[in-house]
């Protein structure tokens, strides 16, 4: 039997980045100041990324669609030494959740070998369908949503009424919501944060959600694909221009707006890495808990190549961290 020896797992290092972002952002929970919370997460993430031994480039930066504080597309991160890595980042998936003190906000980062992450160009939104390993071969974005729900239910050996679909609560989803309800499936509506929703749908060991469907951010789609590959699930996506100008720009740039993108199209490598740390409490991971002179974080860490999924609970002592860390804890 030929076997590779274990090599470097970058996910174990990038979790320190999402932990730092979550700790910084959590101070802004419920204060109603989206920009300040986002800026705190970005600053902490940027400073911690400087310590990671990699020649990284941000290729998917969150924030362009609403001009929020961001790590910029094309920004160099890491020490500048190999390996060369594409970075997809969402310092806060769910900035409104954090600002309003609601559950489910996360600090999220994904990485893959340079040149392997999909560049969505001018399109900041995409239609998405996410399922777990059992239903990965059963779905087709070119089929009606109802047909896909029936196929997923069959793959899970469930009745349709026992299937749970998670979806962003947006006006653009009124028809999709109607179809889910009409066939009798269970519907879970979320106000923000479809990275967590996609992972819940892809993770067969977490059976409370079976399908994510809806139109959400393309950065979140690429990030989710890294996690989906570790879970052997599937994400199907199609670029969704918001207006005629964006459609024209995408077509002029050579994008096929009818193409169904798979997890392999979004991230063309198995050696991808994912880390998410909870900021406010959620279904996926716990939020930051401040205790005395420190805090406790919980993170979900994955590697596509090995399929390893880790749930990491960490205790942070601020007095010690402040002696050497440049992050404002």
mmCIF file of C-alpha atoms in Angstrom:
data_model
loop_
_atom_site.group_PDB
_atom_site.id
_atom_site.type_symbol
_atom_site.label_atom_id
_atom_site.label_comp_id
_atom_site.label_asym_id
_atom_site.label_seq_id
_atom_site.Cartn_x
_atom_site.Cartn_y
_atom_site.Cartn_z
ATOM 1 C CA UNK A 1 0.000 0.000 0.000
ATOM 2 C CA UNK A 2 1.367 3.433 -0.990
ATOM 3 C CA UNK A 3 0.660 6.166 1.503
ATOM 4 C CA UNK A 4 1.767 9.738 1.883
ATOM 5 C CA UNK A 5 3.336 10.717 5.147
ATOM 6 C CA UNK A 6 1.364 13.324 7.108
ATOM 7 C CA UNK A 7 2.169 16.845 5.963
ATOM 8 C CA UNK A 8 1.424 20.336 7.175
ATOM 9 C CA UNK A 9 -2.188 21.089 8.068
ATOM 10 C CA UNK A 10 -2.637 24.809 7.543
ATOM 11 C CA UNK A 11 -6.078 24.658 9.161
ATOM 12 C CA UNK A 12 -4.471 24.203 12.575
ATOM 13 C CA UNK A 13 -2.679 27.512 12.055
ATOM 14 C CA UNK A 14 -5.474 29.570 10.521
ATOM 15 C CA UNK A 15 -7.759 28.785 13.461
ATOM 16 C CA UNK A 16 -5.657 31.276 15.439
ATOM 17 C CA UNK A 17 -6.721 33.891 12.889
ATOM 18 C CA UNK A 18 -10.459 33.269 13.260
ATOM 19 C CA UNK A 19 -10.102 33.036 17.039
ATOM 20 C CA UNK A 20 -8.442 36.467 17.146
ATOM 21 C CA UNK A 21 -11.139 37.975 14.918
ATOM 22 C CA UNK A 22 -13.928 36.469 17.018
ATOM 23 C CA UNK A 23 -12.423 37.684 20.299
ATOM 24 C CA UNK A 24 -12.032 41.228 18.941
ATOM 25 C CA UNK A 25 -15.485 41.366 17.367
ATOM 26 C CA UNK A 26 -17.344 39.850 20.325
ATOM 27 C CA UNK A 27 -16.814 43.047 22.359
ATOM 28 C CA UNK A 28 -19.260 44.758 19.954
ATOM 29 C CA UNK A 29 -22.106 42.273 20.462
ATOM 30 C CA UNK A 30 -25.463 44.006 20.547
ATOM 31 C CA UNK A 31 -24.074 47.557 20.420
ATOM 32 C CA UNK A 32 -25.709 48.300 17.079
ATOM 33 C CA UNK A 33 -22.454 49.319 15.386
ATOM 34 C CA UNK A 34 -21.872 47.040 12.396
ATOM 35 C CA UNK A 35 -18.895 48.928 11.011
ATOM 36 C CA UNK A 36 -17.026 48.995 14.319
ATOM 37 C CA UNK A 37 -17.499 45.288 14.914
ATOM 38 C CA UNK A 38 -16.429 44.464 11.372
ATOM 39 C CA UNK A 39 -13.374 46.725 11.630
ATOM 40 C CA UNK A 40 -12.303 45.066 14.888
ATOM 41 C CA UNK A 41 -12.494 41.636 13.255
ATOM 42 C CA UNK A 42 -10.620 42.777 10.140
ATOM 43 C CA UNK A 43 -7.825 44.405 12.163
ATOM 44 C CA UNK A 44 -7.345 41.330 14.355
ATOM 45 C CA UNK A 45 -7.448 38.975 11.393
ATOM 46 C CA UNK A 46 -4.930 41.033 9.406
ATOM 47 C CA UNK A 47 -2.449 41.173 12.304
ATOM 48 C CA UNK A 48 -2.681 37.445 13.006
ATOM 49 C CA UNK A 49 -2.368 36.542 9.311
ATOM 50 C CA UNK A 50 1.042 38.258 9.319
ATOM 51 C CA UNK A 51 2.342 35.466 11.569
ATOM 52 C CA UNK A 52 1.274 32.513 9.372
ATOM 53 C CA UNK A 53 4.107 30.876 7.417
ATOM 54 C CA UNK A 54 2.665 31.231 3.914
ATOM 55 C CA UNK A 55 2.750 33.372 0.802
ATOM 56 C CA UNK A 56 -0.942 34.169 0.797
ATOM 57 C CA UNK A 57 -3.125 36.349 -1.411
ATOM 58 C CA UNK A 58 -6.675 37.371 -0.590
ATOM 59 C CA UNK A 59 -8.676 36.377 -3.661
ATOM 60 C CA UNK A 60 -12.121 36.447 -2.043
ATOM 61 C CA UNK A 61 -12.467 39.439 0.257
ATOM 62 C CA UNK A 62 -15.716 40.122 2.056
ATOM 63 C CA UNK A 63 -17.092 43.656 2.129
ATOM 64 C CA UNK A 64 -17.150 44.898 -1.478
ATOM 65 C CA UNK A 65 -20.854 44.493 -1.900
ATOM 66 C CA UNK A 66 -21.654 46.857 0.996
ATOM 67 C CA UNK A 67 -18.396 48.824 1.196
ATOM 68 C CA UNK A 68 -17.703 47.385 4.649
ATOM 69 C CA UNK A 69 -14.238 47.260 6.222
ATOM 70 C CA UNK A 70 -12.414 44.448 4.506
ATOM 71 C CA UNK A 71 -9.315 42.536 3.627
ATOM 72 C CA UNK A 72 -8.858 43.644 0.045
ATOM 73 C CA UNK A 73 -8.799 41.374 -2.983
ATOM 74 C CA UNK A 74 -5.165 41.052 -4.027
ATOM 75 C CA UNK A 75 -3.843 41.844 -0.549
ATOM 76 C CA UNK A 76 -0.723 39.869 0.395
ATOM 77 C CA UNK A 77 -0.947 38.066 3.728
ATOM 78 C CA UNK A 78 1.377 35.773 5.652
ATOM 79 C CA UNK A 79 5.146 35.863 5.998
ATOM 80 C CA UNK A 80 5.722 35.764 2.231
ATOM 81 C CA UNK A 81 7.408 32.362 2.338
ATOM 82 C CA UNK A 82 5.963 29.182 0.751
ATOM 83 C CA UNK A 83 3.463 27.684 0.367
ATOM 84 C CA UNK A 84 1.609 29.940 -2.055
ATOM 85 C CA UNK A 85 -2.006 30.094 -0.946
ATOM 86 C CA UNK A 86 -5.322 31.593 -2.037
ATOM 87 C CA UNK A 87 -7.277 33.061 0.867
ATOM 88 C CA UNK A 88 -11.051 33.535 1.089
ATOM 89 C CA UNK A 89 -12.142 35.516 4.091
ATOM 90 C CA UNK A 90 -15.262 36.714 5.853
ATOM 91 C CA UNK A 91 -14.137 38.437 9.067
ATOM 92 C CA UNK A 92 -17.750 38.390 10.251
ATOM 93 C CA UNK A 93 -20.322 36.205 8.549
ATOM 94 C CA UNK A 94 -23.382 37.893 9.992
ATOM 95 C CA UNK A 95 -22.363 41.472 10.859
ATOM 96 C CA UNK A 96 -25.972 42.409 11.511
ATOM 97 C CA UNK A 97 -26.352 39.407 13.820
ATOM 98 C CA UNK A 98 -23.418 40.669 15.868
ATOM 99 C CA UNK A 99 -24.584 44.286 15.890
ATOM 100 C CA UNK A 100 -28.081 43.308 17.008
ATOM 101 C CA UNK A 101 -26.874 40.709 19.508
ATOM 102 C CA UNK A 102 -28.469 37.825 17.650
ATOM 103 C CA UNK A 103 -27.184 34.228 17.420
ATOM 104 C CA UNK A 104 -25.094 32.853 14.570
ATOM 105 C CA UNK A 105 -22.282 35.266 13.705
ATOM 106 C CA UNK A 106 -18.925 33.682 12.817
ATOM 107 C CA UNK A 107 -15.369 34.666 11.938
ATOM 108 C CA UNK A 108 -14.487 32.593 8.869
ATOM 109 C CA UNK A 109 -11.413 31.933 6.739
ATOM 110 C CA UNK A 110 -10.614 29.384 4.030
ATOM 111 C CA UNK A 111 -7.387 28.607 2.200
ATOM 112 C CA UNK A 112 -6.344 26.545 -0.823
ATOM 113 C CA UNK A 113 -3.308 26.275 -3.135
ATOM 114 C CA UNK A 114 -2.686 29.394 -5.223
ATOM 115 C CA UNK A 115 -4.804 29.590 -8.366
ATOM 116 C CA UNK A 116 -7.462 27.110 -7.255
ATOM 117 C CA UNK A 117 -10.227 29.384 -5.916
ATOM 118 C CA UNK A 118 -12.961 30.576 -8.245
ATOM 119 C CA UNK A 119 -12.971 34.293 -9.046
ATOM 120 C CA UNK A 120 -16.591 35.459 -9.374
ATOM 121 C CA UNK A 121 -15.603 38.714 -11.058
ATOM 122 C CA UNK A 122 -18.321 41.369 -10.823
ATOM 123 C CA UNK A 123 -20.959 38.990 -9.450
ATOM 124 C CA UNK A 124 -21.292 39.299 -5.683
ATOM 125 C CA UNK A 125 -24.312 36.991 -5.417
ATOM 126 C CA UNK A 126 -25.010 33.431 -6.479
ATOM 127 C CA UNK A 127 -27.829 30.926 -6.304
ATOM 128 C CA UNK A 128 -26.781 28.043 -4.024
ATOM 129 C CA UNK A 129 -27.896 24.538 -3.193
ATOM 130 C CA UNK A 130 -25.949 22.645 -0.498
ATOM 131 C CA UNK A 131 -26.418 19.052 0.665
ATOM 132 C CA UNK A 132 -24.457 16.408 2.530
ATOM 133 C CA UNK A 133 -22.630 13.312 1.317
ATOM 134 C CA UNK A 134 -25.711 11.089 1.194
ATOM 135 C CA UNK A 135 -27.455 13.390 -1.274
ATOM 136 C CA UNK A 136 -24.386 14.727 -3.102
ATOM 137 C CA UNK A 137 -25.182 12.857 -6.327
ATOM 138 C CA UNK A 138 -28.947 13.383 -6.111
ATOM 139 C CA UNK A 139 -29.223 17.117 -6.766
ATOM 140 C CA UNK A 140 -29.172 19.190 -9.947
ATOM 141 C CA UNK A 141 -29.575 22.972 -9.930
ATOM 142 C CA UNK A 142 -31.161 22.821 -13.396
ATOM 143 C CA UNK A 143 -34.082 20.858 -11.945
ATOM 144 C CA UNK A 144 -37.002 22.487 -10.099
ATOM 145 C CA UNK A 145 -36.437 23.009 -6.374
ATOM 146 C CA UNK A 146 -39.282 20.656 -5.475
ATOM 147 C CA UNK A 147 -37.709 17.828 -7.492
ATOM 148 C CA UNK A 148 -34.423 18.368 -5.670
ATOM 149 C CA UNK A 149 -36.164 18.250 -2.291
ATOM 150 C CA UNK A 150 -37.817 14.959 -3.192
ATOM 151 C CA UNK A 151 -34.445 13.556 -4.320
ATOM 152 C CA UNK A 152 -32.738 14.633 -1.082
ATOM 153 C CA UNK A 153 -35.521 13.157 1.019
ATOM 154 C CA UNK A 154 -35.167 9.853 -0.835
ATOM 155 C CA UNK A 155 -31.373 9.894 -0.414
ATOM 156 C CA UNK A 156 -31.796 10.362 3.346
ATOM 157 C CA UNK A 157 -34.626 7.794 3.489
ATOM 158 C CA UNK A 158 -36.905 10.468 4.922
ATOM 159 C CA UNK A 159 -40.422 11.596 4.256
ATOM 160 C CA UNK A 160 -40.618 15.063 2.719
ATOM 161 C CA UNK A 161 -42.346 16.363 5.831
ATOM 162 C CA UNK A 162 -39.257 15.406 7.848
ATOM 163 C CA UNK A 163 -36.830 17.253 5.547
ATOM 164 C CA UNK A 164 -35.461 20.589 6.802
ATOM 165 C CA UNK A 165 -34.506 23.356 4.381
ATOM 166 C CA UNK A 166 -32.536 26.373 5.632
ATOM 167 C CA UNK A 167 -32.865 29.639 3.716
ATOM 168 C CA UNK A 168 -32.066 33.318 4.082
ATOM 169 C CA UNK A 169 -35.262 35.264 4.830
ATOM 170 C CA UNK A 170 -35.250 37.577 1.817
ATOM 171 C CA UNK A 171 -37.986 38.906 -0.466
ATOM 172 C CA UNK A 172 -36.216 37.312 -3.428
ATOM 173 C CA UNK A 173 -36.961 33.902 -1.891
ATOM 174 C CA UNK A 174 -40.746 34.240 -1.632
ATOM 175 C CA UNK A 175 -41.359 31.771 -4.468
ATOM 176 C CA UNK A 176 -38.846 29.276 -3.057
ATOM 177 C CA UNK A 177 -40.426 29.534 0.390
ATOM 178 C CA UNK A 178 -43.846 28.917 -1.136
ATOM 179 C CA UNK A 179 -42.606 25.774 -2.890
ATOM 180 C CA UNK A 180 -40.975 24.363 0.255
ATOM 181 C CA UNK A 181 -44.157 24.899 2.251
ATOM 182 C CA UNK A 182 -46.362 23.537 -0.515
ATOM 183 C CA UNK A 183 -44.612 20.156 -0.517
ATOM 184 C CA UNK A 184 -44.728 20.042 3.288
ATOM 185 C CA UNK A 185 -41.005 20.209 4.039
ATOM 186 C CA UNK A 186 -39.803 21.981 7.170
ATOM 187 C CA UNK A 187 -38.406 25.482 6.598
ATOM 188 C CA UNK A 188 -35.835 27.223 8.792
ATOM 189 C CA UNK A 189 -35.424 30.913 7.947
ATOM 190 C CA UNK A 190 -32.283 32.793 8.923
ATOM 191 C CA UNK A 191 -31.731 36.538 8.760
ATOM 192 C CA UNK A 192 -28.012 36.339 7.866
ATOM 193 C CA UNK A 193 -25.025 33.984 7.839
ATOM 194 C CA UNK A 194 -25.456 31.333 5.171
ATOM 195 C CA UNK A 195 -21.938 29.896 5.665
ATOM 196 C CA UNK A 196 -23.146 28.271 8.876
ATOM 197 C CA UNK A 197 -26.350 27.201 7.136
ATOM 198 C CA UNK A 198 -24.418 25.601 4.293
ATOM 199 C CA UNK A 199 -22.165 23.669 6.665
ATOM 200 C CA UNK A 200 -25.141 22.433 8.678
ATOM 201 C CA UNK A 201 -26.700 21.169 5.441
ATOM 202 C CA UNK A 202 -23.465 19.506 4.278
ATOM 203 C CA UNK A 203 -22.614 17.856 7.594
ATOM 204 C CA UNK A 204 -24.553 14.592 7.718
ATOM 205 C CA UNK A 205 -23.531 14.096 11.351
ATOM 206 C CA UNK A 206 -25.639 17.178 12.168
ATOM 207 C CA UNK A 207 -29.053 15.986 10.939
ATOM 208 C CA UNK A 208 -31.052 19.078 11.971
ATOM 209 C CA UNK A 209 -30.640 20.605 8.473
ATOM 210 C CA UNK A 210 -30.747 18.698 5.172
ATOM 211 C CA UNK A 211 -30.627 21.386 2.467
ATOM 212 C CA UNK A 212 -29.518 24.980 2.100
ATOM 213 C CA UNK A 213 -31.111 26.810 -0.792
ATOM 214 C CA UNK A 214 -31.162 30.443 -1.853
ATOM 215 C CA UNK A 215 -29.340 33.415 -3.296
ATOM 216 C CA UNK A 216 -26.467 34.672 -1.162
ATOM 217 C CA UNK A 217 -22.949 36.042 -1.402
ATOM 218 C CA UNK A 218 -20.371 34.521 -3.745
ATOM 219 C CA UNK A 219 -17.575 34.968 -1.152
ATOM 220 C CA UNK A 220 -19.612 32.852 1.235
ATOM 221 C CA UNK A 221 -20.145 30.302 -1.539
ATOM 222 C CA UNK A 222 -16.414 29.831 -2.156
ATOM 223 C CA UNK A 223 -15.712 29.647 1.585
ATOM 224 C CA UNK A 224 -18.499 27.112 2.062
ATOM 225 C CA UNK A 225 -17.093 24.987 -0.772
ATOM 226 C CA UNK A 226 -13.870 24.444 1.209
ATOM 227 C CA UNK A 227 -15.874 23.033 4.110
ATOM 228 C CA UNK A 228 -18.187 21.038 1.841
ATOM 229 C CA UNK A 229 -15.200 19.268 0.259
ATOM 230 C CA UNK A 230 -14.004 18.135 3.688
ATOM 231 C CA UNK A 231 -17.490 16.825 4.462
ATOM 232 C CA UNK A 232 -17.867 15.035 1.075
ATOM 233 C CA UNK A 233 -21.045 16.997 0.464
ATOM 234 C CA UNK A 234 -21.955 19.114 -2.541
ATOM 235 C CA UNK A 235 -22.550 22.780 -3.256
ATOM 236 C CA UNK A 236 -24.068 23.788 -6.564
ATOM 237 C CA UNK A 237 -24.026 27.443 -7.525
ATOM 238 C CA UNK A 238 -24.937 29.769 -10.356
ATOM 239 C CA UNK A 239 -23.888 33.409 -10.596
ATOM 240 C CA UNK A 240 -26.785 35.791 -9.981
ATOM 241 C CA UNK A 241 -26.227 39.358 -11.264
ATOM 242 C CA UNK A 242 -28.184 41.949 -9.303
ATOM 243 C CA UNK A 243 -28.903 44.247 -12.227
ATOM 244 C CA UNK A 244 -28.353 44.787 -15.949
ATOM 245 C CA UNK A 245 -25.014 46.553 -15.428
ATOM 246 C CA UNK A 246 -23.639 43.664 -13.396
ATOM 247 C CA UNK A 247 -24.978 41.150 -15.926
ATOM 248 C CA UNK A 248 -23.344 43.035 -18.790
ATOM 249 C CA UNK A 249 -20.036 43.273 -16.917
ATOM 250 C CA UNK A 250 -20.067 39.525 -16.219
ATOM 251 C CA UNK A 251 -20.845 38.644 -19.836
ATOM 252 C CA UNK A 252 -18.177 41.039 -21.106
ATOM 253 C CA UNK A 253 -15.680 39.324 -18.787
ATOM 254 C CA UNK A 254 -16.544 35.940 -20.308
ATOM 255 C CA UNK A 255 -18.652 34.424 -17.538
ATOM 256 C CA UNK A 256 -21.321 31.868 -18.447
ATOM 257 C CA UNK A 257 -24.268 32.896 -16.291
ATOM 258 C CA UNK A 258 -26.081 29.619 -17.005
ATOM 259 C CA UNK A 259 -23.209 27.426 -15.827
ATOM 260 C CA UNK A 260 -23.816 25.337 -12.728
ATOM 261 C CA UNK A 261 -20.709 25.523 -10.559
ATOM 262 C CA UNK A 262 -19.830 22.545 -8.350
ATOM 263 C CA UNK A 263 -17.638 22.387 -5.262
ATOM 264 C CA UNK A 264 -14.729 21.430 -7.544
ATOM 265 C CA UNK A 265 -15.374 24.468 -9.736
ATOM 266 C CA UNK A 266 -15.393 26.775 -6.730
ATOM 267 C CA UNK A 267 -12.249 25.245 -5.210
ATOM 268 C CA UNK A 268 -10.147 23.190 -7.617
ATOM 269 C CA UNK A 269 -8.122 21.324 -5.001
ATOM 270 C CA UNK A 270 -8.721 18.750 -2.307
ATOM 271 C CA UNK A 271 -5.972 20.301 -0.198
ATOM 272 C CA UNK A 272 -8.163 23.112 1.090
ATOM 273 C CA UNK A 273 -8.614 24.349 4.631
ATOM 274 C CA UNK A 274 -11.471 25.916 6.576
ATOM 275 C CA UNK A 275 -11.828 27.527 9.979
ATOM 276 C CA UNK A 276 -14.822 29.188 11.634
ATOM 277 C CA UNK A 277 -14.942 30.550 15.177
ATOM 278 C CA UNK A 278 -18.207 31.495 16.829
ATOM 279 C CA UNK A 279 -18.710 35.133 17.810
ATOM 280 C CA UNK A 280 -22.298 35.014 19.049
ATOM 281 C CA UNK A 281 -23.850 31.649 20.059
ATOM 282 C CA UNK A 282 -25.202 29.607 17.165
ATOM 283 C CA UNK A 283 -26.305 26.228 15.875
ATOM 284 C CA UNK A 284 -22.876 25.438 14.468
ATOM 285 C CA UNK A 285 -20.517 26.516 17.271
ATOM 286 C CA UNK A 286 -20.704 28.360 20.574
ATOM 287 C CA UNK A 287 -20.009 32.076 20.720
ATOM 288 C CA UNK A 288 -17.242 33.817 22.659
ATOM 289 C CA UNK A 289 -17.681 33.494 26.414
ATOM 290 C CA UNK A 290 -15.876 36.120 28.490
ATOM 291 C CA UNK A 291 -14.851 34.741 31.859
ATOM 292 C CA UNK A 292 -12.914 36.730 34.419
ATOM 293 C CA UNK A 293 -9.535 37.556 32.920
ATOM 294 C CA UNK A 294 -10.011 35.682 29.686
ATOM 295 C CA UNK A 295 -12.421 34.049 27.293
ATOM 296 C CA UNK A 296 -13.399 30.715 25.772
ATOM 297 C CA UNK A 297 -13.853 30.214 22.029
ATOM 298 C CA UNK A 298 -15.153 27.322 19.981
ATOM 299 C CA UNK A 299 -14.016 26.727 16.404
ATOM 300 C CA UNK A 300 -14.810 24.288 13.617
ATOM 301 C CA UNK A 301 -11.680 23.376 11.657
ATOM 302 C CA UNK A 302 -11.539 21.210 8.525
ATOM 303 C CA UNK A 303 -9.143 19.933 5.899
ATOM 304 C CA UNK A 304 -10.428 18.760 2.547
ATOM 305 C CA UNK A 305 -7.574 16.383 1.725
ATOM 306 C CA UNK A 306 -7.953 14.233 4.826
ATOM 307 C CA UNK A 307 -11.612 14.950 5.566
ATOM 308 C CA UNK A 308 -10.630 15.660 9.155
ATOM 309 C CA UNK A 309 -13.131 17.766 11.093
ATOM 310 C CA UNK A 310 -12.087 19.209 14.431
ATOM 311 C CA UNK A 311 -14.155 21.044 17.011
ATOM 312 C CA UNK A 312 -11.666 23.091 19.032
ATOM 313 C CA UNK A 313 -12.499 24.699 22.348
ATOM 314 C CA UNK A 314 -9.801 27.124 23.484
ATOM 315 C CA UNK A 315 -9.223 29.078 26.672
ATOM 316 C CA UNK A 316 -7.556 32.460 26.210
ATOM 317 C CA UNK A 317 -5.835 34.352 29.042
ATOM 318 C CA UNK A 318 -5.764 38.045 28.189
ATOM 319 C CA UNK A 319 -3.038 38.940 30.673
ATOM 320 C CA UNK A 320 -0.618 36.557 28.962
ATOM 321 C CA UNK A 321 -1.738 37.351 25.427
ATOM 322 C CA UNK A 322 -1.256 41.068 25.917
ATOM 323 C CA UNK A 323 2.409 40.568 26.796
ATOM 324 C CA UNK A 324 3.327 39.699 23.230
ATOM 325 C CA UNK A 325 0.315 39.870 20.910
ATOM 326 C CA UNK A 326 -0.253 42.897 18.665
ATOM 327 C CA UNK A 327 -4.000 42.183 18.628
ATOM 328 C CA UNK A 328 -6.025 44.364 21.010
ATOM 329 C CA UNK A 329 -7.519 41.762 23.306
#
